[in-house]
XYZ file of C-alpha atoms in Angstrom:
471
model
C 11.212 103.023 98.304
C 11.685 105.773 95.702
C 14.779 107.918 95.976
C 14.179 110.505 98.663
C 14.746 113.507 96.387
C 11.929 112.324 94.103
C 9.226 112.182 96.810
C 6.407 114.706 96.917
C 5.883 116.953 99.913
C 2.910 114.814 100.927
C 4.999 111.632 100.776
C 7.849 113.223 102.727
C 5.501 114.323 105.490
C 3.968 110.866 105.781
C 7.359 109.140 105.736
C 8.854 111.405 108.372
C 5.929 110.976 110.725
C 6.067 107.195 110.250
C 9.795 107.148 110.974
C 10.680 105.722 107.546
C 13.505 108.237 107.091
C 14.862 111.446 108.575
C 14.605 115.019 107.390
C 18.393 115.132 107.196
C 18.377 112.162 104.806
C 15.873 113.957 102.571
C 17.943 117.136 102.642
C 21.151 115.269 101.814
C 19.444 113.488 98.915
C 18.122 116.796 97.550
C 21.524 118.486 97.817
C 23.028 115.518 95.970
C 20.332 115.957 93.304
C 21.458 119.565 92.861
C 25.001 118.269 92.345
C 23.739 115.801 89.746
C 21.426 117.897 87.577
C 21.668 121.597 88.288
C 24.754 122.229 86.181
C 23.029 121.741 82.799
C 19.818 123.569 83.703
C 21.119 126.344 86.008
C 17.892 126.526 87.998
C 19.436 126.998 91.462
C 21.832 129.949 91.408
C 22.652 130.083 95.122
C 22.847 127.061 97.381
C 21.869 126.876 101.039
C 23.545 123.602 102.057
C 24.544 124.435 105.624
C 21.249 126.142 106.429
C 19.304 123.265 104.864
C 21.061 120.613 106.932
C 20.602 122.652 110.112
C 16.881 123.111 109.398
C 16.488 119.391 108.677
C 18.219 118.473 111.921
C 15.866 120.797 113.794
C 12.903 118.930 112.291
C 14.405 115.593 113.326
C 15.015 116.876 116.853
C 11.426 118.117 117.116
C 10.103 114.752 115.992
C 12.337 112.900 118.467
C 11.060 115.136 121.270
C 7.453 114.496 120.318
C 6.847 118.129 119.388
C 4.192 118.932 116.785
C 5.499 119.159 113.226
C 4.471 121.798 110.724
C 2.641 121.005 107.470
C 5.904 121.126 105.484
C 8.195 119.551 108.087
C 11.333 118.299 106.350
C 10.114 119.234 102.853
C 12.878 120.677 100.632
C 11.849 123.912 98.932
C 13.482 126.572 96.797
C 13.073 130.367 97.017
C 13.105 132.727 94.048
C 15.950 135.269 94.072
C 13.597 138.254 93.908
C 12.322 137.647 97.451
C 14.083 138.466 100.733
C 15.739 135.572 102.544
C 17.819 136.603 105.532
C 21.544 136.516 104.786
C 21.043 136.114 101.030
C 21.178 138.679 98.235
C 17.813 139.654 96.746
C 19.343 139.955 93.289
C 16.226 139.810 91.099
C 18.717 138.720 88.444
C 20.594 142.047 88.605
C 24.264 142.933 88.808
C 23.041 146.089 90.548
C 21.657 144.015 93.434
C 24.269 141.296 93.794
C 25.243 142.740 97.183
C 21.712 143.590 98.366
C 21.723 141.140 101.275
C 18.421 140.838 103.138
C 18.503 141.411 106.880
C 15.254 139.534 107.463
C 12.952 137.095 105.721
C 9.997 138.157 103.631
C 6.798 136.978 105.355
C 6.345 134.208 102.777
C 9.830 132.849 103.519
C 9.256 133.173 107.251
C 5.995 131.248 106.888
C 7.704 128.429 104.996
C 10.312 128.159 107.726
C 7.628 128.139 110.441
C 5.908 125.291 108.586
C 9.118 123.244 108.829
C 10.239 123.592 105.216
C 13.930 123.105 104.442
C 15.251 125.760 102.044
C 17.870 124.133 99.798
C 18.586 126.954 97.348
C 17.546 130.102 95.533
C 16.273 129.980 91.974
C 16.882 132.054 88.871
C 14.728 134.750 87.320
C 15.172 137.053 84.319
C 16.625 140.483 85.041
C 13.967 142.604 86.779
C 11.673 139.498 86.593
C 10.513 141.025 83.327
C 10.096 138.087 80.899
C 8.412 134.735 80.281
C 11.948 133.448 79.648
C 14.779 133.148 82.172
C 18.226 134.595 81.495
C 20.227 137.439 83.006
C 23.753 138.847 82.988
C 24.391 137.943 86.639
C 23.276 134.315 86.950
C 23.064 133.213 83.303
C 20.296 131.276 81.539
C 18.029 128.586 82.947
C 17.055 125.719 80.628
C 13.862 123.696 80.590
C 14.700 120.209 81.938
C 11.856 118.618 79.951
C 12.851 120.086 76.592
C 15.835 122.415 76.295
C 14.520 123.907 73.041
C 11.660 125.475 75.006
C 11.584 128.287 77.512
C 11.420 127.157 81.165
C 9.020 130.061 81.518
C 9.484 133.219 83.489
C 9.836 134.925 85.613
C 9.838 131.950 88.013
C 11.661 129.849 85.411
C 14.312 128.709 87.878
C 11.669 127.612 90.385
C 9.807 125.543 87.792
C 12.948 124.042 86.253
C 14.224 123.041 89.685
C 10.938 121.457 90.734
C 10.559 119.593 87.438
C 14.102 118.229 87.809
C 13.535 116.957 91.353
C 15.339 119.791 93.147
C 12.871 120.343 95.963
C 9.290 119.201 96.201
C 7.980 122.785 96.091
C 9.260 125.846 94.287
C 8.379 129.303 95.540
C 7.406 131.676 92.748
C 5.900 135.108 92.238
C 3.230 136.118 89.707
C 2.325 139.585 88.431
C 1.566 138.564 84.839
C 1.901 134.781 84.740
C 5.243 134.255 86.456
C 3.988 131.190 88.386
C 1.364 129.885 86.002
C 3.445 130.101 82.829
C 6.660 128.405 84.094
C 4.510 125.610 85.512
C 2.914 125.223 82.067
C 6.249 125.267 80.235
C 7.880 122.753 82.598
C 4.949 120.333 82.879
C 3.952 121.153 86.470
C 1.090 122.565 88.499
C 1.340 126.190 89.653
C -0.970 128.249 91.858
C -1.260 132.014 91.693
C -3.101 132.898 94.942
C -5.516 135.792 95.339
C -4.362 139.268 96.208
C -4.125 139.295 100.019
C -3.899 135.535 100.509
C -0.134 135.094 100.984
C 1.728 137.796 102.925
C 4.905 138.855 101.126
C 7.002 142.007 101.157
C 10.695 142.765 100.668
C 12.289 144.857 103.397
C 15.548 145.149 101.453
C 14.038 147.866 99.255
C 11.251 150.459 99.234
C 7.597 149.478 98.971
C 6.413 148.946 95.410
C 3.997 151.207 93.576
C 0.266 150.540 93.566
C 0.117 148.319 90.470
C 2.609 145.814 91.853
C 0.908 145.994 95.229
C -2.399 145.060 93.595
C -1.142 142.382 91.225
C 2.088 140.738 92.455
C 1.648 137.645 94.638
C 3.767 134.740 95.908
C 2.686 131.129 95.460
C 3.809 127.522 94.940
C 4.853 125.347 92.013
C 4.730 121.574 92.558
C 4.307 118.168 90.917
C 1.003 117.329 92.638
C -2.196 119.140 93.582
C -2.012 117.917 97.226
C 1.454 119.482 97.445
C 0.054 122.820 96.281
C -2.588 122.585 98.981
C 0.060 121.946 101.660
C 2.236 124.761 100.365
C -0.635 127.253 100.286
C -1.563 126.373 103.869
C 1.997 127.137 104.927
C 2.496 130.275 102.836
C -0.830 131.835 103.856
C -0.143 131.959 107.605
C -0.933 135.411 109.055
C 1.690 138.158 108.938
C 0.510 141.735 109.277
C 3.767 143.144 107.951
C 2.049 142.869 104.574
C -0.766 145.467 104.682
C -2.668 143.639 101.928
C -2.825 140.373 103.880
C -6.425 139.300 104.594
C -7.178 136.632 107.244
C -9.715 134.728 105.127
C -10.382 131.008 105.636
C -8.739 128.664 103.167
C -12.061 126.811 102.863
C -14.942 128.817 101.423
C -18.687 128.142 101.508
C -20.241 125.469 99.343
C -21.137 126.499 95.789
C -22.550 124.635 92.789
C -19.889 122.652 90.909
C -20.274 124.675 87.715
C -17.471 125.314 85.235
C -17.427 127.866 82.426
C -15.402 126.508 79.523
C -13.820 129.530 77.806
C -11.754 128.220 74.909
C -10.827 131.599 73.398
C -11.329 134.320 76.048
C -12.327 137.630 74.471
C -11.538 136.225 71.031
C -7.875 135.399 71.636
C -6.243 133.129 69.057
C -5.750 129.594 70.387
C -3.579 126.801 68.993
C -5.577 123.658 68.073
C -3.551 121.585 70.551
C -4.466 124.002 73.332
C -8.151 123.855 72.388
C -8.004 120.050 72.335
C -6.486 120.001 75.829
C -9.231 122.301 77.092
C -12.039 120.204 75.646
C -10.485 117.029 77.021
C -10.243 118.682 80.452
C -13.885 119.731 80.205
C -14.863 116.123 79.483
C -12.876 114.905 82.480
C -14.528 117.419 84.781
C -17.943 116.460 83.434
C -17.234 112.797 84.155
C -16.191 113.816 87.678
C -19.611 115.348 88.274
C -19.006 119.016 87.451
C -21.492 120.864 85.227
C -19.500 122.298 82.316
C -20.889 124.746 79.758
C -19.102 126.791 77.130
C -19.326 130.510 77.899
C -18.004 133.891 76.774
C -15.874 135.761 79.277
C -16.161 139.319 80.518
C -13.710 141.772 78.878
C -10.102 140.582 78.989
C -8.345 142.645 76.315
C -9.268 145.785 78.217
C -7.759 144.317 81.390
C -4.563 143.480 79.480
C -4.329 147.018 78.147
C -4.797 148.529 81.598
C -2.369 146.096 83.188
C 0.328 147.020 80.673
C -0.409 150.716 81.128
C 0.007 150.471 84.874
C 3.011 148.147 84.627
C 4.875 150.401 82.173
C 4.002 153.596 84.048
C 5.538 152.160 87.194
C 8.560 150.814 85.319
C 9.159 154.223 83.733
C 8.783 155.875 87.139
C 10.788 153.438 89.268
C 13.065 151.323 87.074
C 13.879 153.249 83.881
C 17.248 154.458 85.153
C 18.078 151.062 86.674
C 17.314 149.275 83.383
C 19.723 151.588 81.589
C 22.390 151.182 84.275
C 22.037 147.385 84.451
C 22.303 147.242 80.645
C 21.110 143.646 80.528
C 20.490 142.940 76.815
C 17.275 140.987 77.320
C 15.568 143.292 79.811
C 16.586 146.381 77.823
C 15.099 144.894 74.651
C 11.902 143.717 76.356
C 11.446 147.112 77.998
C 11.912 148.800 74.610
C 9.355 146.508 72.980
C 6.818 146.866 75.771
C 7.256 150.632 75.629
C 6.591 150.598 71.884
C 3.298 148.798 72.549
C 2.256 150.916 75.534
C 2.196 154.709 75.260
C 3.068 156.727 78.349
C 0.182 158.235 80.321
C -0.120 161.218 82.630
C -1.647 161.236 86.103
C -5.148 161.395 84.606
C -4.396 158.274 82.570
C -3.319 156.473 85.732
C -6.478 157.549 87.514
C -8.560 156.308 84.585
C -6.710 152.969 84.665
C -7.423 152.451 88.358
C -11.040 153.530 87.859
C -11.429 150.932 85.097
C -10.162 148.241 87.464
C -13.288 148.605 89.598
C -15.657 147.974 86.699
C -13.647 145.073 85.320
C -13.338 143.480 88.767
C -17.091 143.801 89.240
C -17.812 142.136 85.896
C -15.407 139.272 86.507
C -16.545 138.613 90.067
C -20.175 138.548 88.988
C -19.273 136.123 86.209
C -17.368 133.877 88.641
C -20.248 134.127 91.075
C -22.415 132.431 88.449
C -19.658 130.099 87.230
C -17.457 129.407 90.279
C -14.646 127.944 88.145
C -13.510 129.028 84.694
C -11.548 126.627 82.473
C -9.396 128.520 79.971
C -5.978 128.489 78.267
C -2.802 129.101 80.231
C -1.479 130.527 76.964
C -2.900 130.636 73.473
C 0.214 128.844 72.230
C 2.249 125.825 73.216
C 5.339 126.740 75.289
C 7.488 129.129 73.311
C 10.840 128.437 71.726
C 13.453 129.679 74.183
C 14.167 133.416 73.895
C 11.626 133.897 71.108
C 10.813 137.324 72.543
C 14.232 138.657 71.502
C 13.858 137.755 67.819
C 11.632 140.559 66.505
C 8.995 143.074 67.511
C 6.331 141.016 65.707
C 7.363 137.845 67.550
C 7.208 139.781 70.814
C 3.743 141.140 70.075
C 2.573 137.612 69.173
C 3.793 136.385 72.561
C 1.925 139.148 74.386
C -1.251 138.296 72.436
C -0.910 134.633 73.420
C -0.472 135.614 77.090
C -3.758 137.465 77.506
C -4.922 135.312 80.405
C -1.501 135.618 82.039
C -1.515 139.406 81.887
C -5.172 140.315 82.244
C -6.475 138.186 85.111
C -4.062 139.557 87.766
C -5.395 143.046 87.063
C -8.536 141.974 88.953
C -6.585 140.204 91.734
C -7.995 136.787 90.784
C -6.407 133.436 91.661
C -5.423 131.020 88.905
C -4.159 127.454 88.752
C -2.119 125.894 85.965
C -2.785 122.159 85.731
C -0.373 120.050 83.707
C -2.265 117.567 81.533
C 0.616 115.829 79.773
C 2.606 116.378 76.586
C 1.886 116.770 72.891
C 3.974 116.573 69.739
C 4.928 120.155 69.039
C 7.337 121.896 66.677
C 10.137 121.039 69.117
C 9.232 117.393 69.841
C 7.541 116.476 73.125
C 6.030 119.633 74.544
C 4.310 120.089 77.927
C 0.702 121.220 77.842
C -1.904 122.119 80.425
C -4.971 124.190 81.212
C -5.822 127.035 83.549
C -8.540 127.179 86.187
C -9.703 130.553 87.555
C -11.995 131.372 90.499
C -13.172 134.326 92.522
C -10.910 135.965 95.078
C -10.023 133.693 98.022
C -11.508 130.610 96.339
C -8.252 128.728 95.843
C -10.051 125.800 97.472
C -12.298 125.497 94.411
C -9.297 125.605 92.087
C -7.529 122.844 93.990
C -10.706 120.742 94.170
C -11.302 121.097 90.430
C -7.620 120.497 89.701
C -7.667 117.266 91.651
C -10.888 116.227 89.923
C -9.108 116.865 86.634
C -5.807 115.037 87.182
C -6.110 113.257 90.519
C -3.684 113.363 93.435
C -0.799 111.538 91.741
C 2.325 113.556 91.009
C 3.563 114.209 87.510
C 6.903 112.566 86.779
C 10.090 114.482 87.326
C 12.114 115.442 84.256
C 14.990 113.345 82.982
C 16.968 116.604 82.412
C 17.323 116.210 78.656
C 19.545 119.023 77.408
C 20.307 117.616 73.964
C 18.239 120.270 72.156
C 18.684 124.002 71.922
């Protein structure tokens, strides 16, 4: 048998139900894996050993009593530090919040617990969850376990690094502009950004967020296999009306034609040849699996990016400007300065215009995805970035934003997206993870998972060997 820490969530569930091992044994193996590999990568920044062992023992007791087990019974998971977990600080990578201890779980954490998941630790994020790189003044930097010269992604960089290194079968992440999909890409994993309203999530440790974050920020899973994403989504999406955006929509939608729009360069974005090659190879695989694939032009995306940044920066200026100055984290201060230089401030009429534009863009995209139920497009226009490239110059930063058009723009319409890891390529920094993105209409995560499995099968990608020789 494989080492218990290396098993997928699907394998753990099957093994527990067959009596091959106990949940406590899985938890102990995962905690030992943290001991072995977390030091170099700094993915888990707060451990939950005692709680994990107690949760695992509860799963074992339920099994012994013949009680029904949840879909994630005994599965070790990690939680991102920007989400409330009772008894833990919701730091969001901030010195300012190191003592902001949550009194109750966010609905997404509560749902994972109800599904039987065993929380083994909390994972790192950049300060204010503001970058596609992961470093902050409170918890330090997280390194990519597959290639330390590359970013682990952000803002769920700790979640992806942990999952890639075998610390938990599933990493919880959040995504407002790629923070699930991009770390999965950078760390050679699969990552699902659910639709707005699919997964209930809210932090009770602070005030409600402004409208842009309410419309675009979601919680979702990162994992090494598509079946594990399916299990995790089932658990995370359980009803909880404490989130007013939650919508009780079936996880299985009506049958639609298996048609895929291949969009190599959405709205004219520049795409690296290796990324284009991965997309065309994925299109061929889907075609061989019986999907009809045709190359298409997308609805407007640059406009969605512009409006997303306008809304994002307006809310940051309104709600976080003073905190960014007080925190004085070098990275977040620099990124905020560079985003501000790219995004002029707007008045209330500008905000109203931005929200008005969202209706037209959402209509165009949903009509497009009604005709083409799945879109195949880049996760990023570039291979995973050199770590901390965004701090080097304004031009480097603007190049990163241009490459992240699909990361930034698609959430503006509340659409779900799935990063699918398709292997590695020889990049400027040796072996580099690569993948593709699948996009569908709201609440059609089932189509994304079906197409993802058609693309790469049900087998898990290998865990990382935690190579930290570079960088």
